[in-house]
């Protein structure tokens, strides 16, 4: 769930917009470069954007008794690296802000920062760390997507806490409040997102081994091992 | 069912269980409005912290009713699911085409045989 239209004071809204803009510009460049260098990526890029579209439209009930939705940004960050997700995430957020009155134009900068920048980077970082430390691919994918999802809503909580410090307990008090609304609600949804991302990457290893090898998600030895395991 | 298909089904079942359990266990019962959106709850929290805060901008377009809104959300999900399905369909078709071509190349020139 994104920050609703008009719910960030103008100075905060502008600051988050300024903070997000360079990432999105850089992302657009990375995206054009990728499409030019590897035209065969276009289809999978579309699929990654589509995954974000589906997941961020699914409002799911959570243990806190409220609803939120996953982000779907971990998949694209793992496949194409985070800068490209800055663009795909922004497109999704714009669609929701313009057509669904979900999120907003004034809060777009803040929402892009959480969902399209911090989420993908945190998720990608987790994925790379796990992979480097020798964890199996799917463990990296699960926690990458889980962290991308959960960190998004931790950032949302921080953004609101900084904008609306509690008169008594300050920013920390507000953070506890917004964190219990966003971050705690998000934990089971982040697990769901991790599982769904693992499912999609599993399907990709079956259908698009070439793409995964080119993107460095699968190595030749790993691909062979998986084939043997499946046989 | 192959081992792969079993694992994939299990993953989907787990996701479904995670979505259904909060409803089945009635985890929203303690709330005035069970299973409201977290964004709406955040708006309430903001008004609690700063009672004078007025949103200074309103959405350019707002779905006129809950029905229209859910239709648009469904549209968003359908667009995404459609593109994903297209992707996997194209990949599957391509792989099958390649396998067929490889089989054909392997058995000499079956196309010529078939014609004759």
mmCIF file of C-alpha atoms in Angstrom:
data_model
loop_
_atom_site.group_PDB
_atom_site.id
_atom_site.type_symbol
_atom_site.label_atom_id
_atom_site.label_comp_id
_atom_site.label_asym_id
_atom_site.label_seq_id
_atom_site.Cartn_x
_atom_site.Cartn_y
_atom_site.Cartn_z
ATOM 1 C CA UNK A 1 0.000 0.000 0.000
ATOM 2 C CA UNK A 2 1.463 3.281 -1.011
ATOM 3 C CA UNK A 3 1.245 6.682 0.635
ATOM 4 C CA UNK A 4 -2.062 8.218 -0.439
ATOM 5 C CA UNK A 5 -2.363 11.335 -2.571
ATOM 6 C CA UNK A 6 -1.758 14.560 -0.647
ATOM 7 C CA UNK A 7 -0.688 12.755 2.525
ATOM 8 C CA UNK A 8 2.906 13.986 2.525
ATOM 9 C CA UNK A 9 3.589 17.652 3.280
ATOM 10 C CA UNK A 10 4.731 19.529 0.128
ATOM 11 C CA UNK A 11 8.377 19.849 1.249
ATOM 12 C CA UNK A 12 8.626 16.101 1.921
ATOM 13 C CA UNK A 13 6.851 15.253 -1.323
ATOM 14 C CA UNK A 14 9.273 17.438 -3.281
ATOM 15 C CA UNK A 15 12.348 16.109 -1.453
ATOM 16 C CA UNK A 16 11.446 12.479 -2.199
ATOM 17 C CA UNK A 17 10.758 13.438 -5.798
ATOM 18 C CA UNK A 18 14.221 14.995 -6.095
ATOM 19 C CA UNK A 19 15.799 11.952 -4.422
ATOM 20 C CA UNK A 20 14.061 9.507 -6.775
ATOM 21 C CA UNK A 21 14.482 11.346 -10.076
ATOM 22 C CA UNK A 22 18.155 10.488 -10.742
ATOM 23 C CA UNK A 23 17.511 6.771 -10.093
ATOM 24 C CA UNK A 24 14.641 6.744 -12.557
ATOM 25 C CA UNK A 25 16.640 8.661 -15.208
ATOM 26 C CA UNK A 26 19.549 6.266 -14.710
ATOM 27 C CA UNK A 27 17.094 3.382 -14.936
ATOM 28 C CA UNK A 28 15.664 4.604 -18.239
ATOM 29 C CA UNK A 29 19.196 4.702 -19.631
ATOM 30 C CA UNK A 30 19.957 1.210 -18.334
ATOM 31 C CA UNK A 31 16.702 -0.030 -19.856
ATOM 32 C CA UNK A 32 17.390 1.459 -23.315
ATOM 33 C CA UNK A 33 20.919 0.068 -23.203
ATOM 34 C CA UNK A 34 19.656 -3.401 -22.296
ATOM 35 C CA UNK A 35 17.017 -3.410 -25.053
ATOM 36 C CA UNK A 36 19.533 -2.185 -27.640
ATOM 37 C CA UNK A 37 22.255 -4.622 -26.633
ATOM 38 C CA UNK A 38 19.931 -7.602 -26.167
ATOM 39 C CA UNK A 39 16.714 -7.166 -28.154
ATOM 40 C CA UNK A 40 15.775 -10.701 -27.109
ATOM 41 C CA UNK A 41 15.475 -9.380 -23.528
ATOM 42 C CA UNK A 42 12.416 -7.320 -24.401
ATOM 43 C CA UNK A 43 9.991 -10.157 -23.866
ATOM 44 C CA UNK A 44 11.378 -11.049 -20.441
ATOM 45 C CA UNK A 45 11.507 -7.355 -19.494
ATOM 46 C CA UNK A 46 7.816 -7.167 -20.343
ATOM 47 C CA UNK A 47 7.181 -10.249 -18.247
ATOM 48 C CA UNK A 48 9.043 -8.726 -15.268
ATOM 49 C CA UNK A 49 6.969 -5.559 -15.525
ATOM 50 C CA UNK A 50 3.847 -7.698 -15.846
ATOM 51 C CA UNK A 51 4.751 -9.572 -12.653
ATOM 52 C CA UNK A 52 4.891 -6.258 -10.779
ATOM 53 C CA UNK A 53 1.548 -5.315 -12.322
ATOM 54 C CA UNK A 54 -0.128 -8.503 -11.127
ATOM 55 C CA UNK A 55 1.348 -8.568 -7.639
ATOM 56 C CA UNK A 56 0.728 -4.919 -6.833
ATOM 57 C CA UNK A 57 -2.919 -5.318 -7.876
ATOM 58 C CA UNK A 58 -3.449 -8.179 -5.432
ATOM 59 C CA UNK A 59 -4.638 -6.801 -2.122
ATOM 60 C CA UNK A 60 -4.296 -9.673 0.300
ATOM 61 C CA UNK A 61 -5.473 -10.066 3.884
ATOM 62 C CA UNK A 62 -2.775 -10.286 6.508
ATOM 63 C CA UNK A 63 -2.367 -11.415 10.117
ATOM 64 C CA UNK A 64 -2.859 -7.862 11.401
ATOM 65 C CA UNK A 65 -6.473 -7.903 10.198
ATOM 66 C CA UNK A 66 -5.780 -5.412 7.440
ATOM 67 C CA UNK A 67 -4.939 -5.717 3.765
ATOM 68 C CA UNK A 68 -1.937 -4.795 1.711
ATOM 69 C CA UNK A 69 -0.368 -5.896 -1.521
ATOM 70 C CA UNK A 70 3.029 -7.282 -2.547
ATOM 71 C CA UNK A 71 5.266 -5.312 -4.901
ATOM 72 C CA UNK A 72 6.654 -7.843 -7.365
ATOM 73 C CA UNK A 73 9.879 -5.862 -7.754
ATOM 74 C CA UNK A 74 12.271 -8.559 -6.524
ATOM 75 C CA UNK A 75 11.973 -10.660 -9.688
ATOM 76 C CA UNK A 76 12.997 -7.907 -12.098
ATOM 77 C CA UNK A 77 15.783 -6.745 -9.779
ATOM 78 C CA UNK A 78 17.238 -10.263 -9.672
ATOM 79 C CA UNK A 79 16.906 -10.778 -13.430
ATOM 80 C CA UNK A 80 17.869 -7.345 -14.770
ATOM 81 C CA UNK A 81 19.447 -5.539 -11.796
ATOM 82 C CA UNK A 82 17.748 -2.806 -9.763
ATOM 83 C CA UNK A 83 18.087 0.256 -12.077
ATOM 84 C CA UNK A 84 15.693 -1.285 -14.576
ATOM 85 C CA UNK A 85 13.170 -1.958 -11.819
ATOM 86 C CA UNK A 86 13.223 1.763 -10.986
ATOM 87 C CA UNK A 87 11.546 2.273 -14.358
ATOM 88 C CA UNK A 88 9.159 -0.700 -14.279
ATOM 89 C CA UNK A 89 8.135 0.111 -10.703
ATOM 90 C CA UNK A 90 7.516 3.759 -11.582
ATOM 91 C CA UNK A 91 5.279 2.752 -14.490
ATOM 92 C CA UNK A 92 3.219 0.557 -12.159
ATOM 93 C CA UNK A 93 2.955 3.337 -9.555
ATOM 94 C CA UNK A 94 1.909 5.866 -12.226
ATOM 95 C CA UNK A 95 -0.807 3.524 -13.504
ATOM 96 C CA UNK A 96 -2.167 3.134 -9.970
ATOM 97 C CA UNK A 97 -1.908 6.845 -9.164
ATOM 98 C CA UNK A 98 -3.643 7.969 -12.351
ATOM 99 C CA UNK A 99 -6.347 5.336 -12.774
ATOM 100 C CA UNK A 100 -6.966 3.827 -9.355
ATOM 101 C CA UNK A 101 -6.476 6.803 -7.029
ATOM 102 C CA UNK A 102 -4.067 4.435 -5.250
ATOM 103 C CA UNK A 103 -0.877 6.166 -4.147
ATOM 104 C CA UNK A 104 -0.682 9.559 -5.799
ATOM 105 C CA UNK A 105 1.138 12.032 -7.998
ATOM 106 C CA UNK A 106 2.339 14.223 -5.114
ATOM 107 C CA UNK A 107 3.485 11.122 -3.232
ATOM 108 C CA UNK A 108 4.881 9.453 -6.368
ATOM 109 C CA UNK A 109 8.468 10.438 -5.516
ATOM 110 C CA UNK A 110 8.232 8.893 -2.054
ATOM 111 C CA UNK A 111 6.483 5.767 -3.328
ATOM 112 C CA UNK A 112 8.995 5.350 -6.171
ATOM 113 C CA UNK A 113 11.797 5.681 -3.632
ATOM 114 C CA UNK A 114 10.412 2.876 -1.463
ATOM 115 C CA UNK A 115 9.008 0.471 -4.046
ATOM 116 C CA UNK A 116 11.107 1.079 -7.165
ATOM 117 C CA UNK A 117 14.482 1.999 -5.640
ATOM 118 C CA UNK A 118 15.097 0.769 -2.078
ATOM 119 C CA UNK A 119 13.037 -2.427 -2.460
ATOM 120 C CA UNK A 120 14.820 -3.642 -5.612
ATOM 121 C CA UNK A 121 18.279 -2.686 -4.305
ATOM 122 C CA UNK A 122 17.736 -4.315 -0.898
ATOM 123 C CA UNK A 123 16.311 -7.429 -2.544
ATOM 124 C CA UNK A 124 19.075 -7.617 -5.120
ATOM 125 C CA UNK A 125 21.722 -7.110 -2.424
ATOM 126 C CA UNK A 126 20.268 -9.949 -0.374
ATOM 127 C CA UNK A 127 20.126 -12.206 -3.428
ATOM 128 C CA UNK A 128 23.748 -11.487 -4.393
ATOM 129 C CA UNK A 129 25.010 -11.972 -0.826
ATOM 130 C CA UNK A 130 23.231 -15.303 -0.455
ATOM 131 C CA UNK A 131 24.407 -16.493 -3.853
ATOM 132 C CA UNK A 132 28.002 -15.506 -3.137
ATOM 133 C CA UNK A 133 27.907 -17.316 0.177
ATOM 134 C CA UNK A 134 26.995 -20.454 -1.708
ATOM 135 C CA UNK A 135 23.248 -20.636 -1.019
ATOM 136 C CA UNK A 136 21.154 -22.479 -3.617
ATOM 137 C CA UNK A 137 19.671 -20.246 -6.340
ATOM 138 C CA UNK A 138 16.086 -20.582 -5.091
ATOM 139 C CA UNK A 139 17.040 -19.641 -1.522
ATOM 140 C CA UNK A 140 18.599 -16.455 -2.896
ATOM 141 C CA UNK A 141 15.524 -15.781 -5.020
ATOM 142 C CA UNK A 142 13.114 -16.323 -2.125
ATOM 143 C CA UNK A 143 14.930 -14.033 0.307
ATOM 144 C CA UNK A 144 15.696 -11.498 -2.423
ATOM 145 C CA UNK A 145 11.987 -11.122 -3.187
ATOM 146 C CA UNK A 146 11.051 -11.269 0.502
ATOM 147 C CA UNK A 147 13.466 -8.463 1.397
ATOM 148 C CA UNK A 148 12.485 -6.359 -1.648
ATOM 149 C CA UNK A 149 8.860 -6.529 -0.548
ATOM 150 C CA UNK A 150 9.357 -5.964 3.176
ATOM 151 C CA UNK A 151 11.987 -3.222 2.875
ATOM 152 C CA UNK A 152 9.626 -1.258 0.622
ATOM 153 C CA UNK A 153 7.118 -0.956 3.442
ATOM 154 C CA UNK A 154 9.765 -0.273 6.070
ATOM 155 C CA UNK A 155 10.799 2.722 3.972
ATOM 156 C CA UNK A 156 7.151 3.805 3.664
ATOM 157 C CA UNK A 157 6.892 3.692 7.466
ATOM 158 C CA UNK A 158 10.060 5.769 7.863
ATOM 159 C CA UNK A 159 8.855 8.307 5.288
ATOM 160 C CA UNK A 160 5.599 8.809 7.178
ATOM 161 C CA UNK A 161 7.313 8.863 10.578
ATOM 162 C CA UNK A 162 9.694 11.607 9.435
ATOM 163 C CA UNK A 163 6.812 13.615 7.987
ATOM 164 C CA UNK A 164 4.539 13.094 10.995
ATOM 165 C CA UNK A 165 6.567 12.784 14.216
ATOM 166 C CA UNK A 166 4.437 11.986 17.216
ATOM 167 C CA UNK A 167 3.991 15.099 19.414
ATOM 168 C CA UNK A 168 4.929 13.071 22.516
ATOM 169 C CA UNK A 169 7.318 10.335 21.435
ATOM 170 C CA UNK A 170 8.754 11.935 18.290
ATOM 171 C CA UNK A 171 9.833 10.152 15.130
ATOM 172 C CA UNK A 172 10.511 6.894 16.997
ATOM 173 C CA UNK A 173 6.961 6.831 18.328
ATOM 174 C CA UNK A 174 5.521 7.464 14.884
ATOM 175 C CA UNK A 175 7.786 4.857 13.368
ATOM 176 C CA UNK A 176 6.431 2.239 15.776
ATOM 177 C CA UNK A 177 2.922 3.238 14.796
ATOM 178 C CA UNK A 178 3.408 3.271 11.002
ATOM 179 C CA UNK A 179 5.650 0.230 11.202
ATOM 180 C CA UNK A 180 2.901 -1.755 12.916
ATOM 181 C CA UNK A 181 0.504 -0.704 10.146
ATOM 182 C CA UNK A 182 2.748 -1.303 7.129
ATOM 183 C CA UNK A 183 5.706 -3.467 7.991
ATOM 184 C CA UNK A 184 4.034 -6.037 10.263
ATOM 185 C CA UNK A 185 1.099 -6.416 7.857
ATOM 186 C CA UNK A 186 3.608 -6.995 5.105
ATOM 187 C CA UNK A 187 5.522 -9.925 6.620
ATOM 188 C CA UNK A 188 3.195 -12.752 5.462
ATOM 189 C CA UNK A 189 2.698 -10.976 2.128
ATOM 190 C CA UNK A 190 6.452 -10.820 1.672
ATOM 191 C CA UNK A 191 6.572 -14.584 2.258
ATOM 192 C CA UNK A 192 3.888 -15.002 -0.430
ATOM 193 C CA UNK A 193 5.847 -12.803 -2.783
ATOM 194 C CA UNK A 194 8.990 -14.831 -2.131
ATOM 195 C CA UNK A 195 7.139 -18.072 -2.918
ATOM 196 C CA UNK A 196 5.571 -16.652 -6.097
ATOM 197 C CA UNK A 197 8.920 -15.298 -7.283
ATOM 198 C CA UNK A 198 10.501 -18.709 -6.706
ATOM 199 C CA UNK A 199 7.654 -20.217 -8.746
ATOM 200 C CA UNK A 200 8.246 -17.833 -11.652
ATOM 201 C CA UNK A 201 12.026 -18.369 -11.601
ATOM 202 C CA UNK A 202 11.427 -22.141 -11.530
ATOM 203 C CA UNK A 203 9.210 -21.814 -14.601
ATOM 204 C CA UNK A 204 11.885 -19.657 -16.228
ATOM 205 C CA UNK A 205 14.565 -22.279 -15.597
ATOM 206 C CA UNK A 206 12.331 -24.710 -17.474
ATOM 207 C CA UNK A 207 11.274 -22.430 -20.320
ATOM 208 C CA UNK A 208 13.972 -19.785 -20.771
ATOM 209 C CA UNK A 209 17.275 -21.304 -19.810
ATOM 210 C CA UNK A 210 18.986 -19.249 -22.517
ATOM 211 C CA UNK A 211 17.792 -15.954 -21.039
ATOM 212 C CA UNK A 212 18.798 -16.933 -17.505
ATOM 213 C CA UNK A 213 22.264 -18.031 -18.627
ATOM 214 C CA UNK A 214 22.775 -14.767 -20.541
ATOM 215 C CA UNK A 215 21.627 -12.710 -17.549
ATOM 216 C CA UNK A 216 23.941 -14.622 -15.239
ATOM 217 C CA UNK A 217 21.102 -15.861 -13.022
ATOM 218 C CA UNK A 218 21.941 -19.439 -13.959
ATOM 219 C CA UNK A 219 25.452 -20.734 -14.495
ATOM 220 C CA UNK A 220 26.152 -23.628 -16.836
ATOM 221 C CA UNK A 221 27.040 -25.985 -13.995
ATOM 222 C CA UNK A 222 23.931 -25.004 -12.059
ATOM 223 C CA UNK A 223 21.735 -25.463 -15.101
ATOM 224 C CA UNK A 224 23.167 -28.925 -15.654
ATOM 225 C CA UNK A 225 22.715 -29.878 -12.015
ATOM 226 C CA UNK A 226 19.055 -28.793 -12.106
ATOM 227 C CA UNK A 227 18.463 -30.800 -15.248
ATOM 228 C CA UNK A 228 19.924 -33.892 -13.658
ATOM 229 C CA UNK A 229 17.859 -33.371 -10.524
ATOM 230 C CA UNK A 230 14.676 -33.019 -12.573
ATOM 231 C CA UNK A 231 15.419 -36.114 -14.664
ATOM 232 C CA UNK B 1 2.528 -35.382 -11.887
ATOM 233 C CA UNK B 2 6.227 -34.739 -12.391
ATOM 234 C CA UNK B 3 8.373 -33.669 -9.459
ATOM 235 C CA UNK B 4 8.572 -30.158 -10.917
ATOM 236 C CA UNK B 5 4.829 -29.824 -11.233
ATOM 237 C CA UNK B 6 4.377 -31.082 -7.671
ATOM 238 C CA UNK B 7 6.733 -28.460 -6.271
ATOM 239 C CA UNK B 8 5.046 -25.706 -8.303
ATOM 240 C CA UNK B 9 1.604 -26.757 -7.089
ATOM 241 C CA UNK B 10 2.860 -26.838 -3.506
ATOM 242 C CA UNK B 11 4.200 -23.272 -3.871
ATOM 243 C CA UNK B 12 0.807 -22.062 -5.128
ATOM 244 C CA UNK B 13 -0.998 -23.896 -2.336
ATOM 245 C CA UNK B 14 1.219 -22.238 0.266
ATOM 246 C CA UNK B 15 0.479 -18.782 -1.158
ATOM 247 C CA UNK B 16 -3.236 -19.554 -1.148
ATOM 248 C CA UNK B 17 -3.026 -20.760 2.458
ATOM 249 C CA UNK B 18 -1.210 -17.582 3.532
ATOM 250 C CA UNK B 19 -4.007 -15.507 1.989
ATOM 251 C CA UNK B 20 -6.895 -17.564 3.353
ATOM 252 C CA UNK B 21 -5.656 -18.192 6.904
ATOM 253 C CA UNK B 22 -6.071 -14.614 8.211
ATOM 254 C CA UNK B 23 -9.674 -14.706 6.954
ATOM 255 C CA UNK B 24 -10.418 -18.203 8.210
ATOM 256 C CA UNK B 25 -8.955 -17.482 11.650
ATOM 257 C CA UNK B 26 -10.930 -14.252 11.871
ATOM 258 C CA UNK B 27 -7.840 -12.158 12.526
ATOM 259 C CA UNK B 28 -9.709 -9.019 11.509
ATOM 260 C CA UNK B 29 -12.527 -9.504 14.002
ATOM 261 C CA UNK B 30 -11.023 -7.171 16.601
ATOM 262 C CA UNK B 31 -11.209 -4.274 14.149
ATOM 263 C CA UNK B 32 -14.080 -1.932 13.525
ATOM 264 C CA UNK B 33 -13.503 -2.379 9.835
ATOM 265 C CA UNK B 34 -11.867 -5.780 9.310
ATOM 266 C CA UNK B 35 -9.340 -6.108 6.488
ATOM 267 C CA UNK B 36 -9.288 -2.473 5.479
ATOM 268 C CA UNK B 37 -6.326 -1.251 3.459
ATOM 269 C CA UNK B 38 -3.099 -0.441 5.271
ATOM 270 C CA UNK B 39 -3.003 2.871 3.386
ATOM 271 C CA UNK B 40 -6.381 3.879 4.827
ATOM 272 C CA UNK B 41 -5.133 2.924 8.307
ATOM 273 C CA UNK B 42 -2.080 5.094 7.757
ATOM 274 C CA UNK B 43 -4.352 8.014 6.853
ATOM 275 C CA UNK B 44 -6.186 7.509 10.151
ATOM 276 C CA UNK B 45 -2.889 7.344 12.033
ATOM 277 C CA UNK B 46 -1.766 10.602 10.406
ATOM 278 C CA UNK B 47 -4.974 12.311 11.495
ATOM 279 C CA UNK B 48 -4.410 10.981 15.028
ATOM 280 C CA UNK B 49 -0.875 12.368 15.161
ATOM 281 C CA UNK B 50 -1.724 15.642 13.454
ATOM 282 C CA UNK B 51 -5.453 16.294 13.763
ATOM 283 C CA UNK B 52 -5.177 19.467 11.666
ATOM 284 C CA UNK B 53 -3.506 17.799 8.706
ATOM 285 C CA UNK B 54 -5.470 18.220 5.503
ATOM 286 C CA UNK B 55 -4.366 16.367 2.359
ATOM 287 C CA UNK B 56 -3.321 19.219 0.068
ATOM 288 C CA UNK B 57 -3.907 17.454 -3.209
ATOM 289 C CA UNK B 58 -6.594 15.071 -4.367
ATOM 290 C CA UNK B 59 -6.392 12.425 -7.063
ATOM 291 C CA UNK B 60 -7.002 13.766 -10.575
ATOM 292 C CA UNK B 61 -9.307 10.841 -11.237
ATOM 293 C CA UNK B 62 -11.052 8.814 -8.591
ATOM 294 C CA UNK B 63 -13.046 5.682 -9.420
ATOM 295 C CA UNK B 64 -16.651 6.718 -8.704
ATOM 296 C CA UNK B 65 -17.446 3.560 -6.702
ATOM 297 C CA UNK B 66 -15.871 0.558 -5.049
ATOM 298 C CA UNK B 67 -17.099 -1.578 -7.933
ATOM 299 C CA UNK B 68 -15.341 0.540 -10.554
ATOM 300 C CA UNK B 69 -12.218 0.569 -8.425
ATOM 301 C CA UNK B 70 -12.144 -3.208 -8.115
ATOM 302 C CA UNK B 71 -12.782 -3.444 -11.862
ATOM 303 C CA UNK B 72 -9.703 -1.308 -12.497
ATOM 304 C CA UNK B 73 -7.631 -3.367 -10.068
ATOM 305 C CA UNK B 74 -8.821 -6.509 -11.835
ATOM 306 C CA UNK B 75 -7.861 -4.910 -15.145
ATOM 307 C CA UNK B 76 -4.372 -4.234 -13.816
ATOM 308 C CA UNK B 77 -3.985 -7.836 -12.672
ATOM 309 C CA UNK B 78 -5.430 -9.151 -15.942
ATOM 310 C CA UNK B 79 -3.031 -7.068 -18.039
ATOM 311 C CA UNK B 80 -0.095 -8.362 -16.031
ATOM 312 C CA UNK B 81 -1.277 -11.967 -16.076
ATOM 313 C CA UNK B 82 -1.941 -11.723 -19.814
ATOM 314 C CA UNK B 83 1.581 -10.531 -20.610
ATOM 315 C CA UNK B 84 3.091 -13.202 -18.318
ATOM 316 C CA UNK B 85 1.026 -15.931 -19.978
ATOM 317 C CA UNK B 86 2.006 -14.626 -23.419
ATOM 318 C CA UNK B 87 5.667 -14.763 -22.421
ATOM 319 C CA UNK B 88 5.516 -18.359 -21.204
ATOM 320 C CA UNK B 89 3.395 -19.369 -24.189
ATOM 321 C CA UNK B 90 5.889 -17.941 -26.675
ATOM 322 C CA UNK B 91 8.790 -19.609 -24.888
ATOM 323 C CA UNK B 92 7.064 -22.985 -24.786
ATOM 324 C CA UNK B 93 6.113 -22.772 -28.451
ATOM 325 C CA UNK B 94 9.631 -21.818 -29.432
ATOM 326 C CA UNK B 95 11.132 -24.675 -27.437
ATOM 327 C CA UNK B 96 8.760 -27.198 -28.945
ATOM 328 C CA UNK B 97 9.529 -25.856 -32.432
ATOM 329 C CA UNK B 98 13.243 -26.211 -31.783
ATOM 330 C CA UNK B 99 12.829 -29.745 -30.450
ATOM 331 C CA UNK B 100 10.826 -30.708 -33.518
ATOM 332 C CA UNK B 101 13.401 -29.156 -35.824
ATOM 333 C CA UNK B 102 16.164 -30.991 -33.991
ATOM 334 C CA UNK B 103 14.271 -34.275 -34.249
ATOM 335 C CA UNK B 104 13.759 -33.683 -37.943
ATOM 336 C CA UNK B 105 17.415 -32.852 -38.507
ATOM 337 C CA UNK B 106 18.337 -35.961 -36.523
ATOM 338 C CA UNK B 107 16.305 -38.333 -38.729
ATOM 339 C CA UNK B 108 17.859 -37.199 -41.993
ATOM 340 C CA UNK B 109 15.478 -35.213 -44.228
ATOM 341 C CA UNK B 110 12.008 -36.320 -43.200
ATOM 342 C CA UNK B 111 10.442 -33.338 -44.962
ATOM 343 C CA UNK B 112 11.653 -34.643 -48.303
ATOM 344 C CA UNK B 113 10.569 -38.187 -47.371
ATOM 345 C CA UNK B 114 7.120 -36.960 -46.439
ATOM 346 C CA UNK B 115 6.760 -35.156 -49.739
ATOM 347 C CA UNK B 116 7.792 -38.207 -51.690
#
